[in-house]
Structure formats: C-alpha cells, structure tokens
mmCIF file of C-alpha atoms in Angstrom:
data_model
loop_
_atom_site.group_PDB
_atom_site.id
_atom_site.type_symbol
_atom_site.label_atom_id
_atom_site.label_comp_id
_atom_site.label_asym_id
_atom_site.label_seq_id
_atom_site.Cartn_x
_atom_site.Cartn_y
_atom_site.Cartn_z
ATOM 1 C CA UNK G 1123 0.000 0.000 0.000
ATOM 2 C CA UNK G 1124 1.231 3.478 -0.843
ATOM 3 C CA UNK G 1125 1.560 6.255 1.692
ATOM 4 C CA UNK G 1126 0.233 9.752 1.110
ATOM 5 C CA UNK G 1127 2.781 12.339 2.234
ATOM 6 C CA UNK G 1128 1.361 15.852 2.263
ATOM 7 C CA UNK G 1129 3.166 19.161 2.642
ATOM 8 C CA UNK G 1130 2.212 22.794 3.135
ATOM 9 C CA UNK G 1131 4.115 26.079 3.331
ATOM 10 C CA UNK G 1132 2.401 28.601 5.598
ATOM 11 C CA UNK G 1133 3.003 32.036 7.095
ATOM 12 C CA UNK G 1134 2.683 32.670 10.833
ATOM 13 C CA UNK G 1135 -0.947 33.659 10.260
ATOM 14 C CA UNK G 1136 -1.681 30.507 8.282
ATOM 15 C CA UNK G 1137 -1.589 31.854 4.722
ATOM 16 C CA UNK G 1138 -0.642 29.248 2.117
ATOM 17 C CA UNK G 1139 -1.324 31.219 -1.059
ATOM 18 C CA UNK G 1140 1.419 31.584 -3.677
ATOM 19 C CA UNK G 1141 4.630 30.940 -1.713
ATOM 20 C CA UNK G 1142 6.617 30.171 -4.859
ATOM 21 C CA UNK G 1143 6.303 33.170 -7.160
ATOM 22 C CA UNK G 1144 4.601 36.513 -7.884
ATOM 23 C CA UNK G 1145 2.332 35.096 -10.606
ATOM 24 C CA UNK G 1146 1.539 31.811 -8.900
ATOM 25 C CA UNK G 1147 -1.909 32.806 -7.571
ATOM 26 C CA UNK G 1148 -3.036 36.437 -7.627
ATOM 27 C CA UNK G 1149 -6.691 35.687 -6.871
ATOM 28 C CA UNK G 1150 -8.338 38.014 -4.378
ATOM 29 C CA UNK G 1151 -5.770 40.686 -5.201
ATOM 30 C CA UNK G 1152 -3.019 38.808 -3.352
ATOM 31 C CA UNK G 1153 0.149 40.893 -3.651
ATOM 32 C CA UNK G 1154 2.788 38.810 -1.854
ATOM 33 C CA UNK G 1155 3.367 35.952 -4.290
ATOM 34 C CA UNK G 1156 6.806 34.437 -3.745
ATOM 35 C CA UNK G 1157 6.907 35.129 -0.006
ATOM 36 C CA UNK G 1158 8.549 31.775 0.710
ATOM 37 C CA UNK G 1159 11.476 32.096 -1.696
ATOM 38 C CA UNK G 1160 13.779 34.381 0.397
ATOM 39 C CA UNK G 1161 13.714 31.846 3.250
ATOM 40 C CA UNK G 1162 14.825 28.794 1.253
ATOM 41 C CA UNK G 1163 18.231 28.239 2.835
ATOM 42 C CA UNK G 1164 20.321 25.048 2.929
ATOM 43 C CA UNK G 1165 18.194 23.470 5.659
ATOM 44 C CA UNK G 1166 14.911 24.028 3.834
ATOM 45 C CA UNK G 1167 16.353 22.956 0.496
ATOM 46 C CA UNK G 1168 17.911 19.891 2.108
ATOM 47 C CA UNK G 1169 14.633 18.844 3.699
ATOM 48 C CA UNK G 1170 12.685 19.256 0.472
ATOM 49 C CA UNK G 1171 15.375 17.264 -1.307
ATOM 50 C CA UNK G 1172 14.811 14.425 1.160
ATOM 51 C CA UNK G 1173 11.050 14.512 0.560
ATOM 52 C CA UNK G 1174 11.496 14.142 -3.180
ATOM 53 C CA UNK G 1175 14.340 11.600 -3.071
ATOM 54 C CA UNK G 1176 13.699 8.268 -4.726
ATOM 55 C CA UNK G 1177 10.589 7.138 -6.558
ATOM 56 C CA UNK G 1178 7.330 9.027 -6.010
ATOM 57 C CA UNK G 1179 4.085 10.017 -7.694
ATOM 58 C CA UNK G 1180 2.230 13.307 -7.252
ATOM 59 C CA UNK G 1181 -1.315 13.858 -5.974
ATOM 60 C CA UNK G 1182 -2.450 17.386 -6.791
ATOM 61 C CA UNK G 1183 -5.485 19.634 -6.878
ATOM 62 C CA UNK G 1184 -6.305 21.251 -10.194
ATOM 63 C CA UNK G 1185 -4.939 24.711 -9.330
ATOM 64 C CA UNK G 1186 -1.526 23.429 -8.230
ATOM 65 C CA UNK G 1187 -1.419 21.033 -11.168
ATOM 66 C CA UNK G 1188 -1.939 23.901 -13.608
ATOM 67 C CA UNK G 1189 0.790 25.953 -11.894
ATOM 68 C CA UNK G 1190 3.261 23.056 -11.992
ATOM 69 C CA UNK G 1191 2.313 22.077 -15.547
ATOM 70 C CA UNK G 1192 2.932 25.622 -16.718
ATOM 71 C CA UNK G 1193 6.446 25.663 -15.290
ATOM 72 C CA UNK G 1194 8.260 22.360 -14.812
ATOM 73 C CA UNK G 1195 8.013 20.946 -18.362
ATOM 74 C CA UNK G 1196 9.985 23.977 -19.568
ATOM 75 C CA UNK G 1197 12.838 23.524 -17.072
ATOM 76 C CA UNK G 1198 15.862 21.784 -18.592
ATOM 77 C CA UNK G 1199 19.005 20.220 -17.118
ATOM 78 C CA UNK G 1200 17.546 20.112 -13.610
ATOM 79 C CA UNK G 1201 17.294 16.805 -11.673
ATOM 80 C CA UNK G 1202 14.291 17.980 -9.632
ATOM 81 C CA UNK G 1203 12.403 19.035 -12.760
ATOM 82 C CA UNK G 1204 13.271 15.710 -14.385
ATOM 83 C CA UNK G 1205 11.858 13.852 -11.371
ATOM 84 C CA UNK G 1206 8.592 15.813 -11.426
ATOM 85 C CA UNK G 1207 8.194 15.489 -15.170
ATOM 86 C CA UNK G 1208 8.716 11.719 -15.147
ATOM 87 C CA UNK G 1209 6.499 11.031 -12.105
ATOM 88 C CA UNK G 1210 2.871 10.042 -12.507
ATOM 89 C CA UNK G 1211 0.587 12.986 -11.756
ATOM 90 C CA UNK G 1212 -2.828 12.204 -10.233
ATOM 91 C CA UNK G 1213 -5.153 15.207 -10.297
ATOM 92 C CA UNK G 1214 -8.200 15.317 -8.025
ATOM 93 C CA UNK G 1215 -10.618 17.466 -10.006
ATOM 94 C CA UNK G 1216 -14.166 17.674 -11.300
ATOM 95 C CA UNK G 1217 -12.986 19.668 -14.312
ATOM 96 C CA UNK G 1218 -12.916 17.915 -17.660
ATOM 97 C CA UNK G 1219 -10.257 20.253 -19.044
ATOM 98 C CA UNK G 1220 -7.371 18.312 -20.628
ATOM 99 C CA UNK G 1221 -4.383 17.284 -18.513
ATOM 100 C CA UNK G 1222 -1.544 18.133 -20.870
ATOM 101 C CA UNK G 1223 1.461 17.384 -18.640
ATOM 102 C CA UNK G 1224 2.947 14.008 -19.482
ATOM 103 C CA UNK G 1225 1.827 10.988 -17.448
ATOM 104 C CA UNK G 1226 -1.176 12.781 -15.897
ATOM 105 C CA UNK G 1227 -4.326 11.023 -14.690
ATOM 106 C CA UNK G 1228 -7.678 12.389 -13.513
ATOM 107 C CA UNK G 1229 -9.300 11.353 -10.216
ATOM 108 C CA UNK G 1230 -12.855 12.507 -9.568
ATOM 109 C CA UNK G 1231 -13.424 11.491 -5.932
ATOM 110 C CA UNK G 1232 -11.703 10.730 -2.650
ATOM 111 C CA UNK G 1233 -12.900 7.148 -3.108
ATOM 112 C CA UNK G 1234 -10.714 7.022 -6.205
ATOM 113 C CA UNK G 1235 -7.808 8.364 -4.146
ATOM 114 C CA UNK G 1236 -8.388 5.623 -1.552
ATOM 115 C CA UNK G 1237 -8.366 2.982 -4.288
ATOM 116 C CA UNK G 1238 -5.141 4.394 -5.711
ATOM 117 C CA UNK G 1239 -3.581 4.413 -2.241
ATOM 118 C CA UNK G 1240 -4.317 0.697 -1.805
ATOM 119 C CA UNK G 1241 -2.606 -0.169 -5.082
ATOM 120 C CA UNK G 1242 1.048 -1.014 -5.515
ATOM 121 C CA UNK G 1243 3.347 1.849 -6.388
ATOM 122 C CA UNK G 1244 5.509 4.604 -4.939
ATOM 123 C CA UNK G 1245 4.311 6.990 -2.268
ATOM 124 C CA UNK G 1246 2.062 9.854 -3.316
ATOM 125 C CA UNK G 1247 3.324 13.341 -2.487
ATOM 126 C CA UNK G 1248 0.853 16.197 -2.118
ATOM 127 C CA UNK G 1249 2.431 19.633 -2.533
ATOM 128 C CA UNK G 1250 0.356 22.787 -2.280
ATOM 129 C CA UNK G 1251 -3.199 21.820 -3.306
ATOM 130 C CA UNK G 1252 -4.593 23.110 0.003
ATOM 131 C CA UNK G 1253 -8.226 22.722 -1.107
ATOM 132 C CA UNK G 1254 -8.001 18.914 -1.133
ATOM 133 C CA UNK G 1255 -6.575 18.598 2.397
ATOM 134 C CA UNK G 1256 -9.904 18.694 4.275
ATOM 135 C CA UNK G 1257 -11.185 15.753 2.219
ATOM 136 C CA UNK G 1258 -7.948 13.825 2.633
ATOM 137 C CA UNK G 1259 -8.111 14.302 6.410
ATOM 138 C CA UNK G 1260 -11.824 13.466 6.614
ATOM 139 C CA UNK G 1261 -11.262 10.223 4.728
ATOM 140 C CA UNK G 1262 -8.194 9.253 6.768
ATOM 141 C CA UNK G 1263 -5.917 9.274 3.743
ATOM 142 C CA UNK G 1264 -2.927 11.290 4.995
ATOM 143 C CA UNK G 1265 -0.121 9.174 6.450
ATOM 144 C CA UNK G 1266 2.369 11.975 7.012
ATOM 145 C CA UNK G 1267 2.111 15.766 7.020
ATOM 146 C CA UNK G 1268 5.056 18.132 6.799
ATOM 147 C CA UNK G 1269 4.356 21.746 7.649
ATOM 148 C CA UNK G 1270 6.879 24.506 6.963
ATOM 149 C CA UNK G 1271 6.065 27.694 8.874
ATOM 150 C CA UNK G 1272 7.758 30.859 7.612
ATOM 151 C CA UNK G 1273 8.605 33.840 9.883
ATOM 152 C CA UNK G 1274 6.246 36.335 8.242
ATOM 153 C CA UNK G 1275 2.704 37.635 8.696
ATOM 154 C CA UNK G 1276 0.822 38.330 5.462
ATOM 155 C CA UNK G 1277 -2.518 39.542 6.790
ATOM 156 C CA UNK G 1278 -4.590 38.245 3.873
ATOM 157 C CA UNK G 1279 -4.701 35.338 1.476
ATOM 158 C CA UNK G 1280 -5.929 31.761 1.366
ATOM 159 C CA UNK G 1281 -5.534 29.951 4.671
ATOM 160 C CA UNK G 1282 -4.460 26.385 5.392
ATOM 161 C CA UNK G 1283 -6.999 23.594 5.886
ATOM 162 C CA UNK G 1284 -10.296 25.500 5.498
ATOM 163 C CA UNK G 1285 -13.186 23.422 6.817
ATOM 164 C CA UNK G 1286 -11.036 20.486 7.902
ATOM 165 C CA UNK G 1287 -12.550 18.083 10.401
ATOM 166 C CA UNK G 1288 -10.923 17.842 13.855
ATOM 167 C CA UNK G 1289 -7.960 15.456 13.976
ATOM 168 C CA UNK G 1290 -4.907 15.028 16.195
ATOM 169 C CA UNK G 1291 -1.327 14.514 15.043
ATOM 170 C CA UNK G 1292 1.942 13.623 16.746
ATOM 171 C CA UNK G 1293 5.246 15.206 15.772
ATOM 172 C CA UNK G 1294 7.849 12.725 14.574
ATOM 173 C CA UNK G 1295 10.560 15.131 13.392
ATOM 174 C CA UNK G 1296 11.379 18.824 13.479
ATOM 175 C CA UNK G 1297 14.097 21.205 12.345
ATOM 176 C CA UNK G 1298 14.669 24.939 12.583
ATOM 177 C CA UNK G 1299 16.377 26.651 9.663
ATOM 178 C CA UNK G 1300 18.667 29.646 10.112
ATOM 179 C CA UNK G 1301 16.239 31.587 7.925
ATOM 180 C CA UNK G 1302 13.619 31.135 10.652
ATOM 181 C CA UNK G 1303 11.553 28.462 8.930
ATOM 182 C CA UNK G 1304 10.217 25.822 11.330
ATOM 183 C CA UNK G 1305 9.928 22.401 9.715
ATOM 184 C CA UNK G 1306 7.602 19.996 11.522
ATOM 185 C CA UNK G 1307 6.658 16.486 10.415
ATOM 186 C CA UNK G 1308 3.514 14.856 11.789
ATOM 187 C CA UNK G 1309 1.631 11.569 11.683
ATOM 188 C CA UNK G 1310 -2.073 11.122 12.538
ATOM 189 C CA UNK G 1311 -2.678 10.064 16.128
ATOM 190 C CA UNK G 1312 -6.463 9.751 16.366
ATOM 191 C CA UNK G 1313 -9.233 12.003 17.649
ATOM 192 C CA UNK G 1314 -8.700 15.348 19.365
ATOM 193 C CA UNK G 1315 -8.421 15.045 23.146
ATOM 194 C CA UNK G 1316 -9.513 17.806 25.502
ATOM 195 C CA UNK G 1317 -8.809 18.677 29.115
ATOM 196 C CA UNK G 1318 -9.068 21.453 31.659
ATOM 197 C CA UNK G 1319 -6.710 23.536 33.789
ATOM 198 C CA UNK G 1320 -9.445 24.017 36.370
ATOM 199 C CA UNK G 1321 -8.484 22.796 39.839
ATOM 200 C CA UNK G 1322 -10.594 20.030 41.272
ATOM 201 C CA UNK G 1323 -12.456 20.804 44.485
#
C-alpha cells in the first residue's frame, strides 16, 4: 500500500497562497506571491530534497497542477524538474479540461484516491493543493504531514486547511532553519483530546 505524504508552506498567520512566485496565484488581489522564496536556505532545500528523493508520484489539486504544468516541463538540465516530469501525476478534479502534462491522470473522488492508495506503487506526495486537504483528512488518507512555517505575517490570502474536520497529530521530526523556517513532520494520532486547567475541588 502506498503512503500519502502531504506538505504545506504557511506564514505565521496561516496563509498558504502563492509561496513560490509573484504570478503563482493572484486571486483576491493577493500581492505577496513568492513570499517563501527568500527563506529557502540550505536546511529548507535539504529537507525538500529528502522529501522528493527516490521514486514518487504526485497527488495534486487542479490549481496546483496547472501551476506546476505551466512551469516544470519547460525547465531543462535540472534533476528535480526531471523527477517531477517523469512522475505520474494524479489530479483530483471535477474539471474535464485536458491534462496536458505528461503521465497525468484524472481522479474525480476521494474514493478514487483511496483505491489508488491501496494499489502497488511509490508513495504519493501532495504539494500545495490546500483545497483537497480537508477531504484527505476526513477520509483518513494522509499518512504523514510536513508543515513549513515561515517567519512572516501576510494579513490576507488563502488559509491552510479551510473546513477540515478535527484530527490530532503527533510530531515525529522537526528542524529549525537559520532563515527562521520551522519544519515539523507529523503523523495522525487519532481524535482530538480535551482537558481542563481548572483545579478540582
């Protein structure tokens, strides 16, 4: 069975919109595209290199797929680009627009994702694609979540995990980059537990 490994870049106030470039996602008048780039030091680059080492496939939402498909096929002489271009791309979307990037496949439901997860093959990496996270969490499909928190406040923009159902995670790894990025890796640990600081009589 494959594992689904999901990753998000977020600001201190939980914004996940357009960390990679000024034209990545300008919806809603977002003016800070590329906010993550200045903080990609050796630690961050090294961690991301580990995530994408070896064989993997991609599981993407339509928006992130279109962003990736508009960029990576044009990048030459780059091992990371070669890895993305050769990987199978599974796109969770209701749109019937063509998937032009090589080796791309359409998935129309989380049930289809669950079926794919049960099949033989490399792990599925989710990058960006924040709109599909609530459904992945609700259906118990995420095996590992890596969250990179950047030392900035953006004030506006699309937030992480909108409408996600409650779920608890345990941290299995963490690193702090000199650029101030906090890298935390989590695995699901069951339902949310609650308690109280109130003193018993």
